[in-house]
Amino acid sequence: MQHCALYNDGLTPETAEVSPQMSAGSLVFEHKGEPCRWPLSRIDAVDGWSSRPLRLKRTPDTYERLTLPAGSRTDEIVRHIRMHRGIRLPVISKFGVAALTAVVAMVCWGIFMGDVTTRFIASCIPHDVEKAMGRQAMESLLPLLSLNTTPEWCTSAESQAALDAMQSELLSPEDPQPYEIRILHSSFNNALAIPGGTILVTSALINDLQHPDELSGILAHERTHITQHHGTTSYVRNAAFSMVLKMFAANSDTLRMIGGSAQALMLLRFSREAEDAADSGAVRALHRAGIPISRLQDFLVRAAPPPEDGDTTLQLIDRYLSTHPDTPHRVKAMQAQYDALGTPPPRQSPLSSRQWQAVKNACSRRTDQL
Amino acid sequence: MHHENNVQAPAEAGETMHHAASDAAATAPFLAFTGTGKSLFFLYIINGLLTVLTLGIYSFWGTTKIRRYFWSHTKVQGEPLEYTGTGGQLFVGFLIGIVLLGLLALIALVTDMLFGPPAGTLTGILIALLFAPYAIFRSMRFRLAHTRLHGIPFGLEGSPVRFAGRTLLRSFIALVTLGLMIPWAYAKVTADILGNIRYGDKMFTFTGKPMALVKAAILPMLLVIVPMAAYVGFLVMLASGSLAGYSSSELRTLILIIASALGLLTFISSLLWQCRFIRWAATGMHFGEAGLTCSITPLRLFVALLKFMLITLFTLGIGLPWAIVGLQRFFMQLYEPTGDIVFADVHRGPEQHEATGDGIAQAFDFDMGF
């Protein structure tokens, strides 16, 4: 008897030498005087078919192991086993196809349905919850924006009345809800729409404005952000993406990094889309009130001047990494929309120069009470 | 398809196997690692690519492939180990872990709402503290239950809940003794794991005395505690103005020297502790009459770690697989058995149905690192 393989019976660790032979579609050998028959169609490799020595097992697993040495006979046995088993798609390919399908489905959902879904979820959030979210966001934003742990608010009855008058010009039957407008003492030039219904304008921005219609345009823009729940939608989207990232990228630092970058780019894209939507809303509100958009356009050009040397590569990259669309695009789009709306109605009650002065001087009185 | 042609095993292959079978155990080193940096490198590359392409889902199957590679290239007296876990098991366990994480967050949130903010955080920490050893135990059980030698699986006996309770109690004792009992607690936890491992139906025994490890930890602990106390004393003197006579540049130099010395001593202490712990754990392990020795020394460990670091650094991480293989080989050649390992009285033990433990631990990022 020729010994050419090692056999473990799966009952004890004892290794026996056996001499397997091919016979009638099976690998047969004798162990302790008992015949063993392994049908070729039910044999699998433990460490892969190319490894030598080759460890074989039966399927379903019986704990038995048969180890064949490296050599041409083993290669021949492998060929026979594989012929009997037929050409099977490797597990990795099966899994790969399934995983790629899942990924493609997820990406498609992200592209086509993610937007709709997150908007829907955001619109379902009760107003009180949205307000609480806005308060929480404001608490973390204010110290950064005012560079002070106790933010100061610019308050005067005259300025508040003027701001309210400005906002009432922008209200419409479709959008009748007036929002709270607050002026924050800050050296940063900014205006923000807080979810739930507060518009924050910084004192630096008020100082920088040259005409009341510029402020009307800004208020109309921020109002649209609130009405269309852009802040809340962004929050929902960010939370959903973070959850997916946590689920699937928990095992890989590289993937977490790539996923984090993708998340940042997605949020930037959404931010640019939201800015476009807010511009459109502002154009409609200004048109309805008979306010020209030229002042708002002037302000945008002043705040973010377009590059003089056209589109360089860096500027193109910057466009994709920016939270806002580029100024020429915004100005042009606003003009096209305004023109498409036709002749605006006559303006009812423009702000008086005294009211405008009250707004400009709002920060002569400050309080730290929110 | 039916094949009638018989394939006879060749005499030369049979002889090779015959000699290999009889001589392998006698001539082969007790432990050896036969993997190569090149094959591991390609395995990492393919795993990385598939993981990124599948948004991380493949990482569970990738981990399984890596484990299979390491197991099948780790030889015990010439016989390779076998890993029988699957990626699907890791994935399902991970999903369960994610659900548990969500539940934990929910419990913390509800507790916060009911009893105020710190209550939720404290409850979360307490549950996580209890859950960590539970998950680690199940993770160890999964790995052992899916490791086979000669076709016979290992196993881990004992209850994960009781292990978690004991570990929590020991952690508490370590905490109230200001960390002085950490070596004792670590020894008890280690003994709980190593003393409950079985191969087939035969239990390993662990005879390592916790107090022996406590004694072994005195020098490494002193190496950190004494200079740390001196450093704190120096800082107190600095704050109280006792060092007012020194110029600021002199003080800076002094701080730098003390901090560097402290860093160096901590490193030496860590090497000492690791070597003493590994030797203590190895010499405490017994399988029947056979014991284990480990010839690790701080200097040998330092040289091995330095090699690992230099290879990784100078190849900008590309050489990591080669460095890992080198470290694996280094550790394998340190262990030698004392006495003959007898497998004659070993039989296949009861099957342990541990399918999800490792995946759950991965979701929580818990690993004891045995």
JSON list of N, CA and C in Angstrom, two decimals, chain A residues 2-4 6 8 10-13 15 17 21-22 25 46-47 55 61 63 65 67 69 73 80 83-84 92 95 99 103 247-248 250-251 255, chain B residues 1 3 5-10 14 17-18 21 52 54-61 72 80-82 94 148 150-152 199 346-348 351 362:
[
{"chain": "A", "resi": 2, "resn": "GLN", "atom": "N", "xyz": [0.54, 2.19, -0.86]},
{"chain": "A", "resi": 2, "resn": "GLN", "atom": "CA", "xyz": [1.34, 3.41, -0.92]},
{"chain": "A", "resi": 2, "resn": "GLN", "atom": "C", "xyz": [0.66, 4.51, -0.13]},
{"chain": "A", "resi": 3, "resn": "HIS", "atom": "N", "xyz": [1.42, 5.15, 0.72]},
{"chain": "A", "resi": 3, "resn": "HIS", "atom": "CA", "xyz": [0.86, 6.23, 1.51]},
{"chain": "A", "resi": 3, "resn": "HIS", "atom": "C", "xyz": [1.11, 7.55, 0.80]},
{"chain": "A", "resi": 4, "resn": "CYS", "atom": "N", "xyz": [0.09, 8.30, 0.57]},
{"chain": "A", "resi": 4, "resn": "CYS", "atom": "CA", "xyz": [0.35, 9.57, -0.13]},
{"chain": "A", "resi": 4, "resn": "CYS", "atom": "C", "xyz": [-0.42, 10.74, 0.46]},
{"chain": "A", "resi": 6, "resn": "LEU", "atom": "N", "xyz": [-2.37, 12.58, 4.26]},
{"chain": "A", "resi": 6, "resn": "LEU", "atom": "CA", "xyz": [-2.58, 12.53, 5.70]},
{"chain": "A", "resi": 6, "resn": "LEU", "atom": "C", "xyz": [-4.06, 12.75, 5.96]},
{"chain": "A", "resi": 8, "resn": "ASN", "atom": "N", "xyz": [-7.18, 13.20, 8.90]},
{"chain": "A", "resi": 8, "resn": "ASN", "atom": "CA", "xyz": [-7.68, 13.39, 10.26]},
{"chain": "A", "resi": 8, "resn": "ASN", "atom": "C", "xyz": [-9.17, 13.05, 10.22]},
{"chain": "A", "resi": 10, "resn": "GLY", "atom": "N", "xyz": [-11.47, 13.75, 12.30]},
{"chain": "A", "resi": 10, "resn": "GLY", "atom": "CA", "xyz": [-12.37, 14.75, 12.89]},
{"chain": "A", "resi": 10, "resn": "GLY", "atom": "C", "xyz": [-12.88, 14.36, 14.25]},
{"chain": "A", "resi": 11, "resn": "LEU", "atom": "N", "xyz": [-12.46, 13.19, 14.74]},
{"chain": "A", "resi": 11, "resn": "LEU", "atom": "CA", "xyz": [-12.89, 12.75, 16.07]},
{"chain": "A", "resi": 11, "resn": "LEU", "atom": "C", "xyz": [-11.77, 12.91, 17.08]},
{"chain": "A", "resi": 12, "resn": "THR", "atom": "N", "xyz": [-10.53, 12.70, 16.60]},
{"chain": "A", "resi": 12, "resn": "THR", "atom": "CA", "xyz": [-9.35, 12.89, 17.44]},
{"chain": "A", "resi": 12, "resn": "THR", "atom": "C", "xyz": [-8.30, 13.64, 16.61]},
{"chain": "A", "resi": 13, "resn": "PRO", "atom": "N", "xyz": [-7.26, 14.20, 17.26]},
{"chain": "A", "resi": 13, "resn": "PRO", "atom": "CA", "xyz": [-6.23, 14.90, 16.48]},
{"chain": "A", "resi": 13, "resn": "PRO", "atom": "C", "xyz": [-5.25, 13.94, 15.80]},
{"chain": "A", "resi": 15, "resn": "THR", "atom": "N", "xyz": [-3.25, 11.79, 13.38]},
{"chain": "A", "resi": 15, "resn": "THR", "atom": "CA", "xyz": [-3.10, 11.88, 11.93]},
{"chain": "A", "resi": 15, "resn": "THR", "atom": "C", "xyz": [-2.70, 10.51, 11.38]},
{"chain": "A", "resi": 17, "resn": "GLU", "atom": "N", "xyz": [-1.83, 8.03, 7.91]},
{"chain": "A", "resi": 17, "resn": "GLU", "atom": "CA", "xyz": [-1.40, 8.08, 6.52]},
{"chain": "A", "resi": 17, "resn": "GLU", "atom": "C", "xyz": [-2.34, 7.22, 5.69]},
{"chain": "A", "resi": 21, "resn": "GLN", "atom": "N", "xyz": [-7.45, 7.24, -3.78]},
{"chain": "A", "resi": 21, "resn": "GLN", "atom": "CA", "xyz": [-7.48, 6.99, -5.22]},
{"chain": "A", "resi": 21, "resn": "GLN", "atom": "C", "xyz": [-8.80, 7.47, -5.79]},
{"chain": "A", "resi": 22, "resn": "MET", "atom": "N", "xyz": [-8.77, 7.81, -7.08]},
{"chain": "A", "resi": 22, "resn": "MET", "atom": "CA", "xyz": [-10.01, 8.24, -7.72]},
{"chain": "A", "resi": 22, "resn": "MET", "atom": "C", "xyz": [-10.77, 7.01, -8.18]},
{"chain": "A", "resi": 25, "resn": "GLY", "atom": "N", "xyz": [-16.06, 8.77, -9.53]},
{"chain": "A", "resi": 25, "resn": "GLY", "atom": "CA", "xyz": [-16.49, 10.10, -9.08]},
{"chain": "A", "resi": 25, "resn": "GLY", "atom": "C", "xyz": [-16.27, 10.34, -7.60]},
{"chain": "A", "resi": 46, "resn": "VAL", "atom": "N", "xyz": [-9.58, 23.71, 1.96]},
{"chain": "A", "resi": 46, "resn": "VAL", "atom": "CA", "xyz": [-9.59, 24.51, 3.20]},
{"chain": "A", "resi": 46, "resn": "VAL", "atom": "C", "xyz": [-8.91, 25.85, 2.98]},
{"chain": "A", "resi": 47, "resn": "ASP", "atom": "N", "xyz": [-7.73, 25.85, 2.34]},
{"chain": "A", "resi": 47, "resn": "ASP", "atom": "CA", "xyz": [-6.96, 27.09, 2.19]},
{"chain": "A", "resi": 47, "resn": "ASP", "atom": "C", "xyz": [-6.93, 27.57, 0.74]},
{"chain": "A", "resi": 55, "resn": "ARG", "atom": "N", "xyz": [-5.10, 21.05, 1.67]},
{"chain": "A", "resi": 55, "resn": "ARG", "atom": "CA", "xyz": [-5.99, 20.50, 2.71]},
{"chain": "A", "resi": 55, "resn": "ARG", "atom": "C", "xyz": [-7.41, 20.43, 2.16]},
{"chain": "A", "resi": 61, "resn": "ASP", "atom": "N", "xyz": [-19.38, 20.30, 6.39]},
{"chain": "A", "resi": 61, "resn": "ASP", "atom": "CA", "xyz": [-18.16, 19.99, 7.12]},
{"chain": "A", "resi": 61, "resn": "ASP", "atom": "C", "xyz": [-18.38, 18.86, 8.13]},
{"chain": "A", "resi": 63, "resn": "TYR", "atom": "N", "xyz": [-15.66, 17.74, 9.88]},
{"chain": "A", "resi": 63, "resn": "TYR", "atom": "CA", "xyz": [-14.44, 17.88, 10.69]},
{"chain": "A", "resi": 63, "resn": "TYR", "atom": "C", "xyz": [-13.28, 17.04, 10.13]},
{"chain": "A", "resi": 65, "resn": "ARG", "atom": "N", "xyz": [-10.31, 15.91, 7.68]},
{"chain": "A", "resi": 65, "resn": "ARG", "atom": "CA", "xyz": [-9.38, 16.65, 6.82]},
{"chain": "A", "resi": 65, "resn": "ARG", "atom": "C", "xyz": [-8.47, 15.65, 6.10]},
{"chain": "A", "resi": 67, "resn": "THR", "atom": "N", "xyz": [-5.01, 15.80, 3.74]},
{"chain": "A", "resi": 67, "resn": "THR", "atom": "CA", "xyz": [-3.95, 16.69, 3.26]},
{"chain": "A", "resi": 67, "resn": "THR", "atom": "C", "xyz": [-3.13, 15.98, 2.19]},
{"chain": "A", "resi": 69, "resn": "PRO", "atom": "N", "xyz": [0.01, 16.04, -0.66]},
{"chain": "A", "resi": 69, "resn": "PRO", "atom": "CA", "xyz": [1.29, 16.73, -0.83]},
{"chain": "A", "resi": 69, "resn": "PRO", "atom": "C", "xyz": [1.34, 17.48, -2.17]},
{"chain": "A", "resi": 73, "resn": "ARG", "atom": "N", "xyz": [0.35, 14.61, -9.14]},
{"chain": "A", "resi": 73, "resn": "ARG", "atom": "CA", "xyz": [-0.84, 13.79, -8.89]},
{"chain": "A", "resi": 73, "resn": "ARG", "atom": "C", "xyz": [-1.91, 14.61, -8.15]},
{"chain": "A", "resi": 80, "resn": "HIS", "atom": "N", "xyz": [-9.76, 16.94, -11.43]},
{"chain": "A", "resi": 80, "resn": "HIS", "atom": "CA", "xyz": [-10.94, 16.07, -11.43]},
{"chain": "A", "resi": 80, "resn": "HIS", "atom": "C", "xyz": [-12.02, 16.60, -10.50]},
{"chain": "A", "resi": 83, "resn": "MET", "atom": "N", "xyz": [-13.68, 19.53, -12.05]},
{"chain": "A", "resi": 83, "resn": "MET", "atom": "CA", "xyz": [-14.57, 19.15, -13.16]},
{"chain": "A", "resi": 83, "resn": "MET", "atom": "C", "xyz": [-15.89, 18.63, -12.62]},
{"chain": "A", "resi": 84, "resn": "HIS", "atom": "N", "xyz": [-15.82, 17.86, -11.55]},
{"chain": "A", "resi": 84, "resn": "HIS", "atom": "CA", "xyz": [-17.04, 17.31, -10.96]},
{"chain": "A", "resi": 84, "resn": "HIS", "atom": "C", "xyz": [-17.89, 18.37, -10.31]},
{"chain": "A", "resi": 92, "resn": "ILE", "atom": "N", "xyz": [-16.21, 35.09, -3.54]},
{"chain": "A", "resi": 92, "resn": "ILE", "atom": "CA", "xyz": [-15.89, 36.51, -3.56]},
{"chain": "A", "resi": 92, "resn": "ILE", "atom": "C", "xyz": [-16.65, 37.23, -4.68]},
{"chain": "A", "resi": 95, "resn": "PHE", "atom": "N", "xyz": [-20.30, 37.45, -3.73]},
{"chain": "A", "resi": 95, "resn": "PHE", "atom": "CA", "xyz": [-20.46, 38.51, -2.76]},
{"chain": "A", "resi": 95, "resn": "PHE", "atom": "C", "xyz": [-20.23, 39.86, -3.41]},
{"chain": "A", "resi": 99, "resn": "ALA", "atom": "N", "xyz": [-22.71, 42.87, -3.25]},
{"chain": "A", "resi": 99, "resn": "ALA", "atom": "CA", "xyz": [-22.31, 44.10, -2.57]},
{"chain": "A", "resi": 99, "resn": "ALA", "atom": "C", "xyz": [-22.34, 45.29, -3.51]},
{"chain": "A", "resi": 103, "resn": "VAL", "atom": "N", "xyz": [-24.44, 48.63, -3.27]},
{"chain": "A", "resi": 103, "resn": "VAL", "atom": "CA", "xyz": [-23.81, 49.96, -3.27]},
{"chain": "A", "resi": 103, "resn": "VAL", "atom": "C", "xyz": [-24.43, 50.84, -4.35]},
{"chain": "A", "resi": 247, "resn": "MET", "atom": "N", "xyz": [-22.09, 52.90, 10.18]},
{"chain": "A", "resi": 247, "resn": "MET", "atom": "CA", "xyz": [-22.44, 51.50, 9.97]},
{"chain": "A", "resi": 247, "resn": "MET", "atom": "C", "xyz": [-21.45, 50.79, 9.07]},
{"chain": "A", "resi": 248, "resn": "PHE", "atom": "N", "xyz": [-21.10, 51.45, 7.97]},
{"chain": "A", "resi": 248, "resn": "PHE", "atom": "CA", "xyz": [-20.33, 50.72, 6.97]},
{"chain": "A", "resi": 248, "resn": "PHE", "atom": "C", "xyz": [-18.83, 51.01, 6.98]},
{"chain": "A", "resi": 250, "resn": "ALA", "atom": "N", "xyz": [-17.08, 51.62, 9.84]},
{"chain": "A", "resi": 250, "resn": "ALA", "atom": "CA", "xyz": [-16.53, 51.51, 11.19]},
{"chain": "A", "resi": 250, "resn": "ALA", "atom": "C", "xyz": [-15.23, 50.72, 11.21]},
{"chain": "A", "resi": 251, "resn": "ASN", "atom": "N", "xyz": [-15.06, 49.84, 10.22]},
{"chain": "A", "resi": 251, "resn": "ASN", "atom": "CA", "xyz": [-13.89, 48.96, 10.24]},
{"chain": "A", "resi": 251, "resn": "ASN", "atom": "C", "xyz": [-12.70, 49.51, 9.49]},
{"chain": "A", "resi": 255, "resn": "LEU", "atom": "N", "xyz": [-11.73, 54.31, 4.77]},
{"chain": "A", "resi": 255, "resn": "LEU", "atom": "CA", "xyz": [-13.10, 54.52, 4.31]},
{"chain": "A", "resi": 255, "resn": "LEU", "atom": "C", "xyz": [-13.78, 55.64, 5.09]},
{"chain": "B", "resi": 1, "resn": "MET", "atom": "N", "xyz": [-21.67, 15.00, -14.65]},
{"chain": "B", "resi": 1, "resn": "MET", "atom": "CA", "xyz": [-20.52, 14.43, -15.36]},
{"chain": "B", "resi": 1, "resn": "MET", "atom": "C", "xyz": [-19.96, 13.25, -14.56]},
{"chain": "B", "resi": 3, "resn": "HIS", "atom": "N", "xyz": [-16.91, 10.33, -14.17]},
{"chain": "B", "resi": 3, "resn": "HIS", "atom": "CA", "xyz": [-15.55, 9.97, -14.58]},
{"chain": "B", "resi": 3, "resn": "HIS", "atom": "C", "xyz": [-15.21, 8.58, -14.08]},
{"chain": "B", "resi": 5, "resn": "ASN", "atom": "N", "xyz": [-12.23, 7.09, -15.09]},
{"chain": "B", "resi": 5, "resn": "ASN", "atom": "CA", "xyz": [-10.78, 6.88, -15.07]},
{"chain": "B", "resi": 5, "resn": "ASN", "atom": "C", "xyz": [-10.20, 7.09, -13.68]},
{"chain": "B", "resi": 6, "resn": "ASN", "atom": "N", "xyz": [-9.46, 6.12, -13.24]},
{"chain": "B", "resi": 6, "resn": "ASN", "atom": "CA", "xyz": [-8.87, 6.20, -11.90]},
{"chain": "B", "resi": 6, "resn": "ASN", "atom": "C", "xyz": [-7.53, 6.93, -11.95]},
{"chain": "B", "resi": 7, "resn": "VAL", "atom": "N", "xyz": [-7.28, 7.66, -10.90]},
{"chain": "B", "resi": 7, "resn": "VAL", "atom": "CA", "xyz": [-5.99, 8.34, -10.80]},
{"chain": "B", "resi": 7, "resn": "VAL", "atom": "C", "xyz": [-5.23, 7.68, -9.66]},
{"chain": "B", "resi": 8, "resn": "GLN", "atom": "N", "xyz": [-4.13, 7.06, -9.99]},
{"chain": "B", "resi": 8, "resn": "GLN", "atom": "CA", "xyz": [-3.35, 6.39, -8.95]},
{"chain": "B", "resi": 8, "resn": "GLN", "atom": "C", "xyz": [-2.40, 7.39, -8.31]},
{"chain": "B", "resi": 9, "resn": "ALA", "atom": "N", "xyz": [-2.26, 7.25, -7.01]},
{"chain": "B", "resi": 9, "resn": "ALA", "atom": "CA", "xyz": [-1.32, 8.13, -6.31]},
{"chain": "B", "resi": 9, "resn": "ALA", "atom": "C", "xyz": [0.10, 7.69, -6.63]},
{"chain": "B", "resi": 10, "resn": "PRO", "atom": "N", "xyz": [1.00, 8.60, -6.94]},
{"chain": "B", "resi": 10, "resn": "PRO", "atom": "CA", "xyz": [2.35, 8.23, -7.34]},
{"chain": "B", "resi": 10, "resn": "PRO", "atom": "C", "xyz": [3.21, 7.82, -6.14]},
{"chain": "B", "resi": 14, "resn": "GLY", "atom": "N", "xyz": [3.88, 9.72, -2.51]},
{"chain": "B", "resi": 14, "resn": "GLY", "atom": "CA", "xyz": [3.52, 8.97, -1.31]},
{"chain": "B", "resi": 14, "resn": "GLY", "atom": "C", "xyz": [4.68, 8.90, -0.34]},
{"chain": "B", "resi": 17, "resn": "MET", "atom": "N", "xyz": [5.19, 12.21, 1.39]},
{"chain": "B", "resi": 17, "resn": "MET", "atom": "CA", "xyz": [4.19, 12.45, 2.41]},
{"chain": "B", "resi": 17, "resn": "MET", "atom": "C", "xyz": [4.44, 11.57, 3.63]},
{"chain": "B", "resi": 18, "resn": "HIS", "atom": "N", "xyz": [4.86, 10.35, 3.35]},
{"chain": "B", "resi": 18, "resn": "HIS", "atom": "CA", "xyz": [5.10, 9.40, 4.42]},
{"chain": "B", "resi": 18, "resn": "HIS", "atom": "C", "xyz": [6.17, 9.94, 5.36]},
{"chain": "B", "resi": 21, "resn": "ALA", "atom": "N", "xyz": [5.01, 12.97, 7.17]},
{"chain": "B", "resi": 21, "resn": "ALA", "atom": "CA", "xyz": [4.08, 12.67, 8.27]},
{"chain": "B", "resi": 21, "resn": "ALA", "atom": "C", "xyz": [4.82, 12.21, 9.50]},
{"chain": "B", "resi": 52, "resn": "VAL", "atom": "N", "xyz": [-13.22, 49.63, -0.17]},
{"chain": "B", "resi": 52, "resn": "VAL", "atom": "CA", "xyz": [-13.60, 50.97, -0.61]},
{"chain": "B", "resi": 52, "resn": "VAL", "atom": "C", "xyz": [-14.74, 50.88, -1.64]},
{"chain": "B", "resi": 54, "resn": "THR", "atom": "N", "xyz": [-17.00, 48.69, -2.00]},
{"chain": "B", "resi": 54, "resn": "THR", "atom": "CA", "xyz": [-18.29, 48.25, -1.45]},
{"chain": "B", "resi": 54, "resn": "THR", "atom": "C", "xyz": [-18.69, 49.08, -0.24]},
{"chain": "B", "resi": 55, "resn": "LEU", "atom": "N", "xyz": [-18.13, 50.26, -0.13]},
{"chain": "B", "resi": 55, "resn": "LEU", "atom": "CA", "xyz": [-18.44, 51.18, 0.98]},
{"chain": "B", "resi": 55, "resn": "LEU", "atom": "C", "xyz": [-18.26, 50.50, 2.34]},
{"chain": "B", "resi": 56, "resn": "GLY", "atom": "N", "xyz": [-17.27, 49.65, 2.44]},
{"chain": "B", "resi": 56, "resn": "GLY", "atom": "CA", "xyz": [-16.93, 49.06, 3.74]},
{"chain": "B", "resi": 56, "resn": "GLY", "atom": "C", "xyz": [-17.57, 47.72, 4.03]},
{"chain": "B", "resi": 57, "resn": "ILE", "atom": "N", "xyz": [-18.58, 47.34, 3.24]},
{"chain": "B", "resi": 57, "resn": "ILE", "atom": "CA", "xyz": [-19.29, 46.09, 3.56]},
{"chain": "B", "resi": 57, "resn": "ILE", "atom": "C", "xyz": [-18.33, 44.91, 3.46]},
{"chain": "B", "resi": 58, "resn": "TYR", "atom": "N", "xyz": [-17.39, 44.98, 2.51]},
{"chain": "B", "resi": 58, "resn": "TYR", "atom": "CA", "xyz": [-16.47, 43.85, 2.29]},
{"chain": "B", "resi": 58, "resn": "TYR", "atom": "C", "xyz": [-15.50, 43.65, 3.46]},
{"chain": "B", "resi": 59, "resn": "SER", "atom": "N", "xyz": [-15.33, 44.69, 4.29]},
{"chain": "B", "resi": 59, "resn": "SER", "atom": "CA", "xyz": [-14.30, 44.61, 5.33]},
{"chain": "B", "resi": 59, "resn": "SER", "atom": "C", "xyz": [-14.46, 43.36, 6.21]},
{"chain": "B", "resi": 60, "resn": "PHE", "atom": "N", "xyz": [-15.70, 42.90, 6.41]},
{"chain": "B", "resi": 60, "resn": "PHE", "atom": "CA", "xyz": [-15.92, 41.72, 7.25]},
{"chain": "B", "resi": 60, "resn": "PHE", "atom": "C", "xyz": [-15.37, 40.47, 6.56]},
{"chain": "B", "resi": 61, "resn": "TRP", "atom": "N", "xyz": [-15.56, 40.39, 5.25]},
{"chain": "B", "resi": 61, "resn": "TRP", "atom": "CA", "xyz": [-15.03, 39.26, 4.48]},
{"chain": "B", "resi": 61, "resn": "TRP", "atom": "C", "xyz": [-13.52, 39.41, 4.34]},
{"chain": "B", "resi": 72, "resn": "SER", "atom": "N", "xyz": [-3.69, 29.84, 8.64]},
{"chain": "B", "resi": 72, "resn": "SER", "atom": "CA", "xyz": [-3.17, 28.73, 7.84]},
{"chain": "B", "resi": 72, "resn": "SER", "atom": "C", "xyz": [-1.64, 28.79, 7.69]},
{"chain": "B", "resi": 80, "resn": "PRO", "atom": "N", "xyz": [-0.59, 23.20, 10.20]},
{"chain": "B", "resi": 80, "resn": "PRO", "atom": "CA", "xyz": [-1.19, 24.54, 10.17]},
{"chain": "B", "resi": 80, "resn": "PRO", "atom": "C", "xyz": [-2.52, 24.60, 10.91]},
{"chain": "B", "resi": 81, "resn": "LEU", "atom": "N", "xyz": [-2.77, 25.76, 11.49]},
{"chain": "B", "resi": 81, "resn": "LEU", "atom": "CA", "xyz": [-4.07, 25.99, 12.12]},
{"chain": "B", "resi": 81, "resn": "LEU", "atom": "C", "xyz": [-5.09, 26.24, 11.02]},
{"chain": "B", "resi": 82, "resn": "GLU", "atom": "N", "xyz": [-6.34, 26.24, 11.39]},
{"chain": "B", "resi": 82, "resn": "GLU", "atom": "CA", "xyz": [-7.39, 26.49, 10.41]},
{"chain": "B", "resi": 82, "resn": "GLU", "atom": "C", "xyz": [-8.42, 27.43, 11.01]},
{"chain": "B", "resi": 94, "resn": "PHE", "atom": "N", "xyz": [-21.98, 42.35, 13.65]},
{"chain": "B", "resi": 94, "resn": "PHE", "atom": "CA", "xyz": [-21.79, 43.80, 13.63]},
{"chain": "B", "resi": 94, "resn": "PHE", "atom": "C", "xyz": [-23.14, 44.53, 13.60]},
{"chain": "B", "resi": 148, "resn": "ARG", "atom": "N", "xyz": [-9.11, 25.57, 14.38]},
{"chain": "B", "resi": 148, "resn": "ARG", "atom": "CA", "xyz": [-8.96, 24.11, 14.45]},
{"chain": "B", "resi": 148, "resn": "ARG", "atom": "C", "xyz": [-7.51, 23.71, 14.23]},
{"chain": "B", "resi": 150, "resn": "HIS", "atom": "N", "xyz": [-5.57, 19.96, 13.39]},
{"chain": "B", "resi": 150, "resn": "HIS", "atom": "CA", "xyz": [-5.85, 18.57, 13.02]},
{"chain": "B", "resi": 150, "resn": "HIS", "atom": "C", "xyz": [-7.35, 18.34, 12.87]},
{"chain": "B", "resi": 151, "resn": "GLY", "atom": "N", "xyz": [-8.09, 19.36, 12.50]},
{"chain": "B", "resi": 151, "resn": "GLY", "atom": "CA", "xyz": [-9.53, 19.23, 12.30]},
{"chain": "B", "resi": 151, "resn": "GLY", "atom": "C", "xyz": [-10.35, 19.36, 13.58]},
{"chain": "B", "resi": 152, "resn": "ILE", "atom": "N", "xyz": [-9.68, 19.43, 14.74]},
{"chain": "B", "resi": 152, "resn": "ILE", "atom": "CA", "xyz": [-10.38, 19.50, 16.03]},
{"chain": "B", "resi": 152, "resn": "ILE", "atom": "C", "xyz": [-10.45, 20.96, 16.49]},
{"chain": "B", "resi": 199, "resn": "TYR", "atom": "N", "xyz": [-9.00, 22.33, 24.08]},
{"chain": "B", "resi": 199, "resn": "TYR", "atom": "CA", "xyz": [-8.74, 21.81, 22.74]},
{"chain": "B", "resi": 199, "resn": "TYR", "atom": "C", "xyz": [-9.48, 20.50, 22.65]},
{"chain": "B", "resi": 346, "resn": "VAL", "atom": "N", "xyz": [-7.23, 13.18, 23.47]},
{"chain": "B", "resi": 346, "resn": "VAL", "atom": "CA", "xyz": [-8.12, 14.28, 23.06]},
{"chain": "B", "resi": 346, "resn": "VAL", "atom": "C", "xyz": [-9.17, 13.78, 22.08]},
{"chain": "B", "resi": 347, "resn": "HIS", "atom": "N", "xyz": [-10.40, 14.20, 22.32]},
{"chain": "B", "resi": 347, "resn": "HIS", "atom": "CA", "xyz": [-11.48, 13.90, 21.38]},
{"chain": "B", "resi": 347, "resn": "HIS", "atom": "C", "xyz": [-12.19, 15.20, 21.04]},
{"chain": "B", "resi": 348, "resn": "ARG", "atom": "N", "xyz": [-12.94, 15.16, 19.94]},
{"chain": "B", "resi": 348, "resn": "ARG", "atom": "CA", "xyz": [-13.68, 16.37, 19.58]},
{"chain": "B", "resi": 348, "resn": "ARG", "atom": "C", "xyz": [-14.69, 16.70, 20.69]},
{"chain": "B", "resi": 351, "resn": "GLU", "atom": "N", "xyz": [-19.72, 21.09, 20.32]},
{"chain": "B", "resi": 351, "resn": "GLU", "atom": "CA", "xyz": [-19.60, 22.24, 19.41]},
{"chain": "B", "resi": 351, "resn": "GLU", "atom": "C", "xyz": [-20.10, 23.51, 20.10]},
{"chain": "B", "resi": 362, "resn": "GLN", "atom": "N", "xyz": [-16.72, 44.05, 17.52]},
{"chain": "B", "resi": 362, "resn": "GLN", "atom": "CA", "xyz": [-16.18, 44.99, 16.52]},
{"chain": "B", "resi": 362, "resn": "GLN", "atom": "C", "xyz": [-17.02, 46.26, 16.45]}
]
